[in-house]
Amino acid sequence: MRRLSIVFLVTVFFVWFSPHHNVIYAESSSYYPLIVQLESHVANYWDNFDLTDQSVSVIHKDKHIYRLIAPNETIGKQWLNTLKNDSKIKYVSIDEQISVNTKIQATELQSIQQHYLDFIQLDAAQTIEQGSSNVVVAVLDTGVHPLMQEYNPRLLTGYNAIDDSHILDDPNGHGTMVTSIIAANLTRDGFKSLTDEVKILPIQVAEDDGFIYKSSILKGLQYAIDQQVQVINMSYSGTSFNPLEDELLTEAREAGITLVAASGNDGTNTIGYPAQYDATIAVGSIDIPQVFSMEHLLNNQLPLARSYFSNYGEELTVTAPGSNIAAYATYEQLALASGTSFAAPFVSSLAAL
């Protein structure tokens, strides 16, 4: 009877989640992905099977979490409704798509502009602490430019959570910019990064267009936890609570990892996710005057303002410079951009130090 039950479960799984008429559906603009977590008494059976069909992939085998791809929205919603009422399913949701937090399109710079480093007194800070090469910051983002990865010894071999490989690229540029703020390791152009010794583990969770599926975030977070990093930078923002993401972030925090997330760029009093989770430090952006007096700064007499785009609210933990931040969008190109995405690495750098 038990053998028959296992066969039945396997059959039902592929009847539910394999495309009709045995056609393999590739991912397209019309497909409808779901995240499903099976109850452990059912999932134990599934551990014995190799789910390599394009419509079914493993997000986390030990936690029995899978990604299912419906060929279109109509079928996907049917699956969603069916699974919500099935006792074998612990959790099911749409695989939410969110985006990195760039507010202003990066523009090429002809000369370096980092006046905000005087505001945070970087030179004075680096006489106290330069950081340690034993400290690793995981950057979950759009990847990193190949030349940056090739010529920057502080960048570790990265992980691509989208295709489960160690091959990264960054046509988008967002992840390269975030990484270079923390640890550019470049002396040309007069550019300064915020740390000297700290290492970076780039983890690509976003597609070239900057959009990120929650399933890639879950895989990226688990990889960072498994690598025992000290800090995780998350410069992206969504609107929905996800219990699987919350559970992973809580696990990371309990393991001693500092979690830093951008608050979001909607200019509202609602902090986005993952910044809103209890385990994370939610970072907002402030504008730094181009010209200011150090005396006024030290005496707390400098008027500061929230960046117009920065989300705020009760869950906000801290603010940092996030307007007109210089960074490298490629290995060669300095760029200027604004967003809570670029405030978050200031806090990640401080945590690393």
XYZ file of C-alpha atoms in Angstrom:
353
model
C 0.000 0.000 0.000
C 2.849 2.447 0.841
C 4.528 1.781 -2.507
C 1.216 2.459 -4.234
C 0.841 5.740 -2.297
C 4.270 6.953 -3.421
C 3.469 6.181 -7.052
C 0.149 7.965 -6.656
C 1.793 11.082 -5.213
C 4.326 11.252 -8.024
C 1.590 10.862 -10.592
C -0.579 13.547 -9.020
C 2.348 15.976 -8.808
C 3.086 15.783 -12.502
C -0.589 15.779 -13.433
C -1.004 18.986 -11.472
C 2.198 20.702 -12.454
C 3.376 19.291 -15.765
C 2.025 21.130 -18.824
C -0.934 19.594 -20.595
C -0.397 17.139 -23.466
C 3.181 16.511 -22.286
C 4.417 19.733 -23.888
C 7.403 21.361 -22.133
C 6.749 25.070 -21.643
C 9.740 27.386 -21.552
C 9.488 30.519 -19.439
C 7.925 33.395 -21.370
C 6.235 36.710 -20.740
C 2.916 34.921 -20.245
C 3.996 32.188 -17.845
C 2.795 32.194 -14.237
C 5.264 30.982 -11.596
C 4.302 29.772 -8.117
C 6.240 28.959 -4.949
C 5.035 25.826 -3.167
C 6.162 24.285 0.105
C 5.037 20.731 0.718
C 4.171 19.321 4.116
C 7.118 17.300 5.395
C 5.260 13.957 5.518
C 4.592 14.315 1.783
C 7.890 15.971 0.891
C 9.897 13.062 2.261
C 8.616 11.040 -0.646
C 9.649 13.730 -3.128
C 13.249 13.758 -1.977
C 13.702 10.482 -3.859
C 12.773 11.996 -7.214
C 14.743 14.154 -9.642
C 12.475 17.056 -10.587
C 14.188 18.277 -13.728
C 11.123 19.137 -15.806
C 11.163 22.814 -16.848
C 7.842 23.319 -15.096
C 9.177 22.126 -11.711
C 12.420 23.208 -10.050
C 13.841 22.974 -6.535
C 14.245 26.154 -4.495
C 15.219 24.451 -1.244
C 15.199 20.680 -1.036
C 15.652 20.399 2.723
C 12.757 22.775 3.348
C 10.697 21.098 0.586
C 10.191 24.322 -1.399
C 9.611 24.192 -5.157
C 8.958 26.589 -8.015
C 6.152 25.624 -10.375
C 5.638 27.263 -13.756
C 2.150 27.375 -15.235
C 2.018 28.042 -18.991
C -0.324 31.012 -18.534
C -2.107 33.088 -15.908
C -5.446 31.268 -16.191
C -3.949 27.864 -15.479
C -1.659 29.352 -12.829
C -4.576 30.799 -10.882
C -6.372 27.460 -11.105
C -3.316 25.736 -9.633
C -3.064 28.398 -6.926
C -6.684 27.937 -5.830
C -6.397 24.147 -5.900
C -3.193 24.062 -3.868
C -4.464 26.496 -1.232
C -7.106 23.945 -0.299
C -4.863 20.871 -0.382
C -3.780 19.320 2.909
C -0.434 18.217 1.403
C 0.571 21.839 0.787
C 2.069 23.832 3.667
C 2.393 27.101 1.748
C 1.699 28.398 -1.755
C 1.917 31.845 -3.348
C 2.635 33.587 -6.610
C 6.370 33.937 -7.193
C 6.292 37.713 -6.649
C 8.416 39.865 -8.904
C 10.031 42.954 -7.370
C 12.740 45.343 -8.526
C 16.017 46.898 -7.482
C 15.665 50.342 -5.969
C 17.230 52.671 -8.517
C 15.333 55.967 -8.494
C 17.325 58.014 -11.007
C 18.923 56.583 -14.112
C 22.702 56.469 -13.720
C 24.540 59.071 -15.805
C 28.181 59.029 -16.748
C 30.514 61.230 -14.719
C 33.541 63.017 -16.101
C 34.996 63.710 -12.645
C 34.557 62.239 -9.214
C 31.940 63.695 -6.856
C 31.864 62.259 -3.333
C 31.169 65.245 -1.053
C 29.074 62.993 1.202
C 32.243 61.186 2.316
C 33.281 64.356 4.147
C 29.878 64.404 5.803
C 30.265 60.869 7.175
C 33.914 61.670 8.068
C 35.281 58.669 6.201
C 38.939 59.692 6.476
C 38.705 60.021 10.250
C 36.805 56.749 10.512
C 39.444 54.872 8.528
C 42.142 55.929 10.986
C 40.180 53.900 13.560
C 39.162 50.869 11.525
C 40.009 49.650 8.010
C 38.108 46.388 8.216
C 39.216 42.781 8.025
C 39.641 40.419 5.101
C 37.919 37.812 7.253
C 34.666 39.763 7.017
C 32.418 39.031 4.035
C 29.470 41.106 2.805
C 27.049 39.255 0.536
C 25.478 41.578 -2.037
C 22.193 40.195 -3.377
C 21.618 42.176 -6.550
C 21.925 42.188 -10.353
C 25.383 40.609 -10.283
C 28.722 42.306 -10.866
C 30.614 43.417 -13.968
C 32.967 40.621 -15.158
C 36.045 42.882 -15.237
C 35.295 44.088 -11.715
C 35.161 40.466 -10.610
C 38.340 39.620 -12.538
C 40.519 42.487 -11.313
C 39.198 43.125 -7.818
C 40.849 40.653 -5.412
C 38.294 41.509 -2.751
C 35.493 39.922 -4.767
C 34.946 36.246 -4.020
C 33.605 33.750 -6.529
C 29.963 34.664 -6.819
C 26.762 32.679 -7.104
C 23.988 33.035 -9.684
C 20.719 32.087 -7.982
C 18.803 32.374 -11.257
C 20.523 29.492 -13.038
C 22.290 27.919 -10.035
C 25.769 28.592 -11.431
C 28.850 30.626 -10.535
C 28.774 32.663 -13.743
C 27.779 36.286 -13.128
C 27.290 39.294 -15.364
C 25.696 42.692 -14.833
C 24.373 44.424 -17.963
C 22.067 46.356 -15.626
C 24.882 47.936 -13.591
C 22.952 48.234 -10.316
C 24.770 45.426 -8.503
C 28.163 46.685 -9.679
C 27.354 50.143 -8.322
C 26.283 48.808 -4.926
C 29.399 46.610 -4.777
C 31.760 49.444 -5.726
C 30.372 51.699 -2.977
C 31.389 49.077 -0.421
C 34.612 47.794 -1.968
C 35.683 49.167 -5.329
C 39.395 48.558 -4.735
C 40.113 51.234 -7.347
C 42.464 54.194 -7.013
C 41.912 55.840 -10.388
C 39.665 58.903 -10.734
C 40.141 59.621 -7.022
C 37.246 57.284 -6.205
C 36.987 56.034 -2.611
C 35.033 53.026 -1.434
C 33.834 52.759 2.162
C 35.981 49.795 3.234
C 39.575 48.765 2.563
C 39.867 45.093 3.509
C 36.356 43.666 3.605
C 35.513 41.033 0.988
C 32.373 40.865 -1.159
C 30.369 37.780 -2.120
C 28.264 38.840 -5.137
C 25.018 36.888 -5.449
C 22.997 37.498 -8.594
C 19.267 37.337 -7.920
C 18.015 39.891 -10.478
C 17.555 39.627 -14.216
C 19.156 42.090 -16.627
C 16.091 44.359 -16.399
C 16.487 44.629 -12.624
C 13.442 42.530 -11.776
C 13.787 39.817 -9.159
C 11.654 36.771 -8.462
C 11.115 35.878 -4.829
C 12.306 32.336 -5.570
C 15.747 33.681 -6.566
C 15.896 35.720 -3.360
C 15.172 32.618 -1.279
C 17.959 30.709 -3.034
C 20.371 33.631 -2.720
C 19.671 34.102 0.970
C 20.184 30.426 1.693
C 23.483 30.459 -0.207
C 24.714 33.464 1.809
C 23.734 31.758 5.064
C 25.507 28.557 4.024
C 28.664 30.567 3.219
C 28.597 32.024 6.744
C 28.893 35.646 5.636
C 28.798 38.414 8.245
C 26.595 40.952 6.424
C 23.939 40.717 3.697
C 23.081 43.814 1.616
C 19.644 43.817 -0.035
C 19.080 46.874 -2.242
C 15.637 45.897 -3.507
C 12.095 46.362 -2.282
C 8.712 44.672 -2.599
C 5.302 45.194 -1.059
C 4.325 41.748 0.214
C 5.150 39.797 3.359
C 6.437 36.315 2.567
C 6.670 33.819 5.464
C 9.410 31.787 3.751
C 11.569 34.907 3.315
C 10.823 35.989 6.894
C 11.854 32.560 8.167
C 15.151 32.632 6.250
C 16.013 36.153 7.411
C 15.251 35.206 11.009
C 17.498 32.162 10.608
C 20.269 34.398 9.243
C 19.921 36.899 12.087
C 20.022 34.125 14.678
C 23.235 32.924 13.034
C 24.772 36.352 13.731
C 24.440 37.823 10.226
C 23.660 41.542 9.996
C 20.885 42.131 7.465
C 20.679 45.490 5.684
C 17.827 46.421 3.339
C 16.721 49.478 1.369
C 13.464 51.027 2.589
C 12.093 51.624 -0.916
C 11.707 54.548 -3.304
C 7.996 55.367 -3.364
C 8.263 58.402 -1.066
C 5.556 56.977 1.206
C 5.307 56.149 4.912
C 5.324 52.420 4.180
C 8.615 50.533 4.406
C 9.039 47.853 1.740
C 10.106 44.248 2.168
C 12.614 42.870 3.119
C 13.378 46.097 5.033
C 10.141 45.776 7.020
C 10.974 42.351 8.474
C 11.961 42.379 12.136
C 15.363 40.804 11.412
C 16.567 43.540 9.058
C 18.009 47.048 9.370
C 15.762 49.302 7.240
C 17.755 52.070 5.549
C 16.296 55.328 4.258
C 18.015 58.054 2.262
C 18.887 61.643 3.191
C 20.197 64.485 1.036
C 23.672 65.797 1.885
C 24.362 69.482 1.057
C 27.078 69.977 -1.538
C 28.735 72.559 0.719
C 28.643 72.511 4.500
C 30.662 73.558 7.507
C 32.408 70.860 9.522
C 31.738 72.977 12.616
C 28.017 72.879 11.926
C 28.227 69.150 11.292
C 30.048 68.386 14.549
C 27.625 70.572 16.506
C 24.579 68.915 14.926
C 23.558 72.236 13.384
C 23.421 71.028 9.797
C 19.870 70.931 8.399
C 19.219 67.556 6.852
C 16.261 66.408 4.796
C 14.806 63.069 3.772
C 15.340 62.369 0.090
C 12.013 62.946 -1.644
C 11.923 59.366 -2.939
C 12.834 57.610 0.326
C 10.184 55.553 2.107
C 9.826 56.253 5.817
C 7.788 55.003 8.761
C 7.920 53.330 12.148
C 10.022 50.418 10.889
C 12.797 52.682 9.552
C 16.011 51.962 11.465
C 18.542 54.476 10.137
C 19.252 56.875 7.273
C 22.349 57.346 5.136
C 23.403 59.349 2.062
C 21.452 58.132 -0.959
C 21.176 61.083 -3.333
C 23.685 61.635 -6.136
C 25.994 58.826 -5.088
C 28.992 58.098 -7.300
C 29.819 54.496 -8.142
C 31.083 52.301 -10.958
C 28.305 51.009 -13.229
C 30.912 49.024 -15.160
C 34.601 48.457 -14.498
C 35.437 51.567 -16.532
C 32.415 53.862 -16.154
C 31.788 56.090 -13.154
C 28.134 56.934 -12.750
C 25.852 58.954 -10.508
C 22.556 57.643 -9.181
C 20.088 58.079 -6.343
C 17.951 55.689 -4.350
C 17.739 53.862 -1.055
C 19.660 51.169 -2.935
C 22.745 53.323 -2.556
C 22.088 54.313 1.049
C 21.980 50.651 2.125
C 25.662 49.884 1.271
C 26.772 52.739 3.566
C 25.169 50.857 6.445
C 26.436 47.473 5.247
C 29.948 48.928 5.140
C 29.636 50.291 8.680
C 28.365 46.922 9.892
C 31.292 45.186 8.167
C 33.796 47.509 9.826
